[in-house]
Coordinates of N, CA, C and O in Angstrom, one line a residue:
X1 N -1.9 16.4 16.3 CA -2.5 15.6 15.2 C -2.0 14.2 15.3 O -0.8 14.0 15.5
X2 N -2.9 13.3 15.3 CA -2.5 11.9 15.4 C -1.9 11.4 14.1 O -2.4 11.6 13.0
X3 N -0.8 10.6 14.3 CA -0.2 10.0 13.1 C -0.2 8.5 13.3 O -0.1 8.0 14.5
X4 N -0.3 7.7 12.2 CA -0.2 6.3 12.3 C 1.2 5.9 11.9 O 1.6 6.2 10.8
X5 N 1.8 5.1 12.8 CA 3.2 4.8 12.5 C 3.3 3.3 12.3 O 2.9 2.4 13.1
X6 N 3.7 2.9 11.1 CA 3.8 1.5 10.7 C 5.3 1.0 10.8 O 6.2 1.8 10.7
X7 N 5.4 -0.3 11.0 CA 6.7 -0.9 11.1 C 6.6 -2.4 10.7 O 5.5 -2.9 10.7
X8 N 7.7 -3.0 10.4 CA 7.7 -4.4 10.2 C 7.9 -4.8 8.8 O 8.0 -6.0 8.5
X9 N 7.9 -3.9 7.8 CA 8.2 -4.3 6.4 C 9.6 -4.7 6.2 O 10.4 -4.6 7.1
X10 N 9.9 -5.2 5.0 CA 11.2 -5.6 4.7 C 11.2 -6.5 3.5 O 10.3 -6.6 2.7
X11 N 12.4 -7.2 3.3 CA 12.6 -8.1 2.2 C 12.6 -9.5 2.7 O 13.2 -9.8 3.7
X12 N 11.8 -10.4 2.1 CA 11.7 -11.8 2.5 C 11.6 -12.6 1.3 O 11.1 -12.2 0.2
X13 N 12.0 -13.9 1.4 CA 11.8 -14.8 0.3 C 10.4 -15.4 0.2 O 9.7 -15.4 1.2
X14 N 10.0 -15.8 -1.0 CA 8.7 -16.4 -1.1 C 8.5 -17.5 -0.2 O 9.5 -18.3 0.0
X15 N 7.4 -17.6 0.4 CA 7.1 -18.6 1.4 C 7.4 -18.2 2.9 O 7.0 -18.8 3.8
X16 N 8.0 -17.0 3.0 CA 8.4 -16.5 4.3 C 7.2 -15.7 4.9 O 6.1 -15.7 4.4
X17 N 7.6 -15.1 6.1 CA 6.6 -14.4 6.9 C 7.1 -13.1 7.3 O 8.3 -12.9 7.5
X18 N 6.2 -12.2 7.5 CA 6.4 -10.8 8.1 C 5.3 -10.5 9.0 O 4.1 -10.9 8.7
X19 N 5.5 -9.6 9.9 CA 4.5 -9.1 10.8 C 4.5 -7.6 10.8 O 5.5 -7.0 11.2
X20 N 3.5 -6.9 10.3 CA 3.4 -5.5 10.3 C 2.7 -5.0 11.5 O 1.7 -5.6 12.0
X21 N 3.1 -3.8 12.0 CA 2.5 -3.2 13.2 C 2.1 -1.8 12.8 O 2.7 -1.1 12.0
X22 N 1.0 -1.3 13.4 CA 0.6 0.1 13.2 C 0.1 0.6 14.6 O -0.8 0.1 15.2
X23 N 0.8 1.7 15.0 CA 0.6 2.3 16.3 C 0.3 3.8 16.1 O 1.1 4.5 15.5
X24 N -0.8 4.3 16.7 CA -1.0 5.7 16.6 C -0.2 6.5 17.6 O 0.0 6.0 18.7
X25 N 0.3 7.6 17.1 CA 1.0 8.5 18.0 C 0.1 9.8 18.2 O -0.4 10.3 17.3
X26 N 0.0 10.2 19.5 CA -0.9 11.4 19.7 C -2.1 11.0 20.5 O -2.4 9.8 20.7
X27 N -2.9 11.9 20.9 CA -4.1 11.7 21.7 C -5.3 11.7 20.8 O -5.5 12.7 20.0
X28 N -6.2 10.7 21.0 CA -7.4 10.6 20.2 C -8.5 10.1 21.1 O -8.2 9.4 22.1
X29 N -9.7 10.5 20.9 CA -10.8 10.0 21.7 C -11.0 8.5 21.6 O -11.1 7.7 22.5
X30 N -11.1 8.1 20.3 CA -11.3 6.6 20.0 C -11.0 6.3 18.6 O -10.8 7.3 17.8
X31 N -10.9 5.1 18.3 CA -10.6 4.7 16.9 C -11.7 3.6 16.5 O -11.9 2.7 17.3
X32 N -12.3 3.8 15.4 CA -13.3 2.8 15.0 C -12.6 1.8 14.1 O -11.7 1.1 14.5
X33 N -13.0 1.6 12.9 CA -12.4 0.6 12.0 C -11.0 0.9 11.7 O -10.6 2.1 11.6
X34 N -10.1 -0.1 11.6 CA -8.7 0.0 11.2 C -8.5 -1.1 10.2 O -9.1 -2.1 10.1
X35 N -7.4 -0.8 9.4 CA -7.2 -1.8 8.3 C -5.8 -1.6 7.7 O -5.1 -0.6 7.9
X36 N -5.5 -2.5 6.8 CA -4.3 -2.5 6.0 C -4.7 -2.4 4.5 O -5.5 -3.2 4.1
X37 N -4.0 -1.6 3.8 CA -4.1 -1.5 2.3 C -2.7 -1.6 1.7 O -1.7 -1.5 2.4
X38 N -2.7 -1.9 0.4 CA -1.4 -2.0 -0.2 C -1.5 -1.4 -1.6 O -2.5 -1.4 -2.2
X39 N -0.3 -1.0 -2.1 CA -0.3 -0.4 -3.4 C 1.0 -0.9 -4.1 O 2.1 -0.6 -3.6
X40 N 0.9 -1.6 -5.2 CA 2.0 -2.1 -5.9 C 2.3 -1.1 -7.0 O 1.4 -0.3 -7.4
X41 N 3.5 -1.1 -7.6 CA 3.9 -0.1 -8.6 C 2.9 -0.3 -9.8 O 2.7 -1.4 -10.3
X42 N 2.4 0.9 -10.3 CA 1.5 0.9 -11.4 C 0.1 0.4 -11.2 O -0.7 0.3 -12.1
X43 N -0.2 0.1 -9.9 CA -1.5 -0.4 -9.6 C -2.2 0.6 -8.6 O -1.6 1.4 -7.9
X44 N -3.5 0.4 -8.4 CA -4.3 1.2 -7.5 C -4.1 0.6 -6.1 O -3.9 -0.6 -5.9
X45 N -4.3 1.5 -5.1 CA -4.3 1.0 -3.7 C -5.5 0.1 -3.5 O -6.6 0.4 -3.9
X46 N -5.3 -1.0 -2.8 CA -6.3 -2.0 -2.6 C -6.4 -2.4 -1.1 O -5.4 -2.4 -0.4
X47 N -7.6 -2.9 -0.7 CA -7.8 -3.4 0.6 C -7.1 -4.7 0.8 O -7.2 -5.6 -0.1
X48 N -6.4 -4.9 1.9 CA -5.8 -6.2 2.3 C -6.7 -6.8 3.4 O -7.2 -7.9 3.2
X49 N -6.9 -6.1 4.5 CA -7.7 -6.6 5.6 C -8.2 -5.4 6.4 O -7.5 -4.4 6.5
X50 N -9.4 -5.6 7.0 CA -9.9 -4.6 7.9 C -10.4 -5.3 9.2 O -10.8 -6.4 9.1
X51 N -10.5 -4.5 10.3 CA -11.0 -5.0 11.5 C -11.7 -3.9 12.3 O -11.3 -2.8 12.3
X52 N -12.9 -4.3 12.7 CA -13.7 -3.3 13.5 C -13.3 -3.3 14.9 O -12.4 -4.1 15.4
X53 N -13.8 -2.3 15.7 CA -13.4 -2.2 17.1 C -13.9 -3.5 17.8 O -13.2 -3.9 18.8
X54 N -14.9 -4.1 17.4 CA -15.4 -5.3 18.0 C -14.7 -6.6 17.6 O -15.0 -7.7 18.1
X55 N -13.8 -6.4 16.6 CA -13.1 -7.6 16.2 C -13.5 -8.3 14.9 O -13.0 -9.3 14.5
X56 N -14.6 -7.7 14.3 CA -15.0 -8.3 13.0 C -14.0 -8.0 11.9 O -13.6 -6.9 11.8
X57 N -13.7 -9.0 11.1 CA -12.7 -8.9 10.1 C -13.2 -9.1 8.7 O -14.2 -9.9 8.5
X58 N -12.5 -8.6 7.8 CA -12.7 -9.0 6.4 C -11.4 -8.9 5.6 O -10.6 -8.0 6.0
X59 N -11.2 -9.8 4.7 CA -10.0 -9.9 3.9 C -10.2 -9.9 2.4 O -11.2 -10.3 1.9
X60 N -9.2 -9.4 1.7 CA -9.2 -9.6 0.3 C -9.1 -11.1 0.0 O -8.4 -11.8 0.7
X61 N -9.7 -11.5 -1.1 CA -9.7 -12.9 -1.4 C -8.2 -13.4 -1.6 O -7.9 -14.6 -1.3
X62 N -7.4 -12.5 -2.1 CA -6.0 -12.9 -2.5 C -5.2 -13.3 -1.3 O -4.1 -13.9 -1.4
X63 N -5.6 -12.9 -0.1 CA -4.8 -13.1 1.1 C -5.5 -14.0 2.1 O -4.9 -14.3 3.2
X64 N -6.7 -14.4 1.9 CA -7.4 -15.3 2.8 C -6.7 -16.6 3.0 O -6.2 -17.2 2.1
X65 N -6.6 -16.9 4.3 CA -5.8 -18.1 4.7 C -4.4 -18.0 4.8 O -3.7 -18.8 5.3
X66 N -3.8 -16.8 4.4 CA -2.4 -16.5 4.6 C -2.1 -15.4 5.5 O -1.1 -15.4 6.2
X67 N -3.0 -14.4 5.5 CA -2.8 -13.2 6.3 C -3.8 -13.2 7.5 O -4.9 -13.7 7.3
X68 N -3.4 -12.6 8.6 CA -4.3 -12.5 9.7 C -4.1 -11.1 10.3 O -3.0 -10.7 10.7
X69 N -5.3 -10.4 10.5 CA -5.2 -9.1 11.1 C -5.7 -9.2 12.5 O -6.6 -10.0 12.8
X70 N -5.1 -8.5 13.4 CA -5.5 -8.5 14.8 C -5.4 -7.1 15.4 O -4.8 -6.2 14.8
X71 N -6.0 -6.9 16.5 CA -6.1 -5.6 17.1 C -6.0 -5.6 18.6 O -6.5 -6.5 19.3
X72 N -5.3 -4.6 19.1 CA -5.2 -4.4 20.6 C -5.9 -3.1 20.9 O -5.3 -2.0 20.7
X73 N -7.1 -3.2 21.4 CA -7.9 -2.0 21.7 C -7.3 -1.1 22.8 O -7.5 0.1 22.8
X74 N -6.5 -1.8 23.7 CA -5.9 -1.0 24.8 C -4.8 -0.1 24.2 O -4.7 1.0 24.7
X75 N -4.1 -0.6 23.2 CA -3.0 0.2 22.6 C -3.5 0.9 21.4 O -2.7 1.6 20.7
X76 N -4.7 0.6 21.0 CA -5.3 1.2 19.7 C -4.3 0.8 18.5 O -4.1 1.7 17.6
X77 N -3.8 -0.4 18.5 CA -2.9 -0.8 17.5 C -3.5 -2.0 16.7 O -4.3 -2.7 17.2
X78 N -3.0 -2.1 15.5 CA -3.3 -3.3 14.7 C -2.1 -3.9 14.2 O -1.0 -3.3 14.1
X79 N -2.2 -5.2 13.8 CA -1.1 -6.0 13.4 C -1.5 -6.8 12.2 O -2.7 -7.2 12.0
X80 N -0.6 -7.1 11.3 CA -0.9 -7.9 10.1 C 0.1 -9.0 10.1 O 1.3 -8.7 9.7
X81 N -0.3 -10.2 10.4 CA 0.6 -11.4 10.3 C 0.5 -11.9 8.9 O -0.6 -12.3 8.4
X82 N 1.6 -11.9 8.1 CA 1.6 -12.3 6.7 C 2.5 -13.6 6.6 O 3.7 -13.6 6.8
X83 N 1.8 -14.7 6.2 CA 2.5 -16.0 6.0 C 2.4 -16.4 4.6 O 1.6 -15.9 3.8
X84 N 3.3 -17.3 4.2 CA 3.3 -17.9 2.9 C 3.3 -16.8 1.8 O 2.5 -16.8 0.9
X85 N 4.2 -15.8 2.0 CA 4.2 -14.7 1.2 C 4.6 -15.1 -0.3 O 5.4 -16.0 -0.5
X86 N 4.0 -14.3 -1.2 CA 4.3 -14.5 -2.6 C 4.9 -13.3 -3.2 O 4.6 -12.2 -2.7
X87 N 5.5 -13.4 -4.4 CA 6.1 -12.2 -5.0 C 5.0 -11.2 -5.3 O 5.3 -10.0 -5.3
X88 N 3.8 -11.6 -5.6 CA 2.7 -10.7 -5.9 C 2.2 -9.9 -4.7 O 1.4 -9.0 -4.8
X89 N 2.7 -10.3 -3.5 CA 2.4 -9.5 -2.3 C 3.3 -8.3 -2.2 O 3.1 -7.4 -1.3
X90 N 4.3 -8.2 -3.0 CA 5.2 -7.0 -3.0 C 4.4 -5.7 -3.2 O 3.7 -5.6 -4.2
X91 N 4.5 -4.8 -2.3 CA 3.8 -3.5 -2.4 C 4.2 -2.7 -1.2 O 4.9 -3.1 -0.3
X92 N 3.8 -1.4 -1.2 CA 3.8 -0.6 0.0 C 2.5 -0.8 0.7 O 1.4 -0.7 0.1
X93 N 2.7 -1.1 2.0 CA 1.5 -1.4 2.8 C 1.2 -0.2 3.7 O 2.1 0.3 4.4
X94 N -0.1 0.2 3.7 CA -0.5 1.4 4.4 C -1.5 1.0 5.5 O -2.4 0.2 5.3
X95 N -1.3 1.6 6.7 CA -2.3 1.5 7.8 C -3.3 2.6 7.6 O -3.0 3.7 7.2
X96 N -4.6 2.2 7.9 CA -5.7 3.2 7.8 C -6.5 3.0 9.1 O -6.7 1.9 9.6
X97 N -7.0 4.2 9.5 CA -7.9 4.1 10.7 C -8.9 5.2 10.6 O -8.7 6.3 10.1
X98 N -10.1 4.9 11.1 CA -11.2 5.9 11.3 C -11.1 6.5 12.7 O -11.4 5.8 13.6
X99 N -10.6 7.7 12.8 CA -10.3 8.3 14.1 C -11.5 9.1 14.6 O -12.2 9.7 13.7
X100 N -11.8 9.1 15.8 CA -12.8 9.9 16.4 C -12.2 10.9 17.4 O -11.5 10.5 18.4
X101 N -12.4 12.2 17.1 CA -11.8 13.2 18.0 C -12.7 13.5 19.2 O -13.8 13.0 19.3
X102 N -12.3 14.4 20.1 CA -13.1 14.7 21.3 C -14.3 15.5 21.0 O -15.2 15.6 21.9
X103 N -14.5 16.0 19.8 CA -15.7 16.6 19.3 C -16.6 15.5 18.7 O -17.6 15.9 18.1
X104 N -16.2 14.2 18.7 CA -17.0 13.1 18.2 C -17.0 13.2 16.6 O -17.9 12.6 16.0
X105 N -16.1 13.9 16.1 CA -16.0 13.9 14.6 C -15.1 12.8 14.2 O -14.1 12.5 14.7
X106 N -15.5 12.1 13.1 CA -14.8 11.0 12.5 C -14.0 11.5 11.3 O -14.5 12.3 10.5
X107 N -12.8 11.0 11.2 CA -12.0 11.3 10.0 C -11.0 10.2 9.7 O -10.6 9.4 10.6
X108 N -10.7 10.1 8.4 CA -9.8 9.0 7.9 C -8.4 9.4 8.1 O -8.0 10.6 7.9
X109 N -7.5 8.5 8.5 CA -6.1 8.8 8.7 C -5.3 7.6 8.1 O -5.7 6.5 8.1
X110 N -4.2 8.0 7.5 CA -3.3 7.0 6.8 C -1.9 7.1 7.4 O -1.4 8.2 7.7
X111 N -1.2 6.0 7.4 CA 0.2 6.0 7.7 C 1.0 6.3 6.5 O 0.5 6.5 5.4
X112 N 2.3 6.4 6.7 CA 3.2 6.8 5.7 C 3.6 5.6 4.8 O 4.1 5.8 3.7
X113 N 3.3 4.4 5.2 CA 3.5 3.2 4.3 C 4.8 2.5 4.7 O 5.8 3.1 5.1
X114 N 4.8 1.2 4.6 CA 6.0 0.4 4.8 C 6.2 -0.6 3.6 O 5.2 -1.2 3.2
X115 N 7.4 -0.7 3.1 CA 7.6 -1.5 1.9 C 7.8 -2.9 2.3 O 8.5 -3.3 3.2
X116 N 7.0 -3.8 1.6 CA 7.2 -5.2 1.7 C 7.6 -5.8 0.3 O 6.9 -5.5 -0.7
X117 N 8.7 -6.4 0.3 CA 9.3 -7.0 -1.0 C 9.5 -8.5 -0.8 O 10.1 -8.9 0.1
X118 N 8.8 -9.3 -1.7 CA 8.9 -10.7 -1.6 C 9.7 -11.2 -2.9 O 9.2 -11.0 -4.0
X119 N 10.8 -11.8 -2.6 CA 11.7 -12.3 -3.8 C 11.3 -13.7 -4.1 O 10.9 -14.5 -3.2
X120 N 11.4 -14.0 -5.4 CA 11.1 -15.4 -5.8 C 12.2 -16.4 -5.7 O 13.4 -15.9 -5.5

């Protein structure tokens, strides 16, 4: 079973930067859309950014101009460069991917989450 492994979270001061990575482990036929979501304490999980296999991106309004999502189709990995971080960006960040198995079935997969904490 394929798992999504996230890394790069941590503690940073406001105005700082972090780079998150998401790498799948295991064998999969292909991966379609991939993205990052986040969940702050007491709040619902929300979209941060998504990227298609062709490179089309979309971002939450709250992160536009500060965050950048990128993808390496050779490694089936995605990255989230987060700049000008604010305390309100504090959350657990989850990687998401639409996986396609060898039977051409699509299914949603989530990583275990990585904590991002921005101090003021």
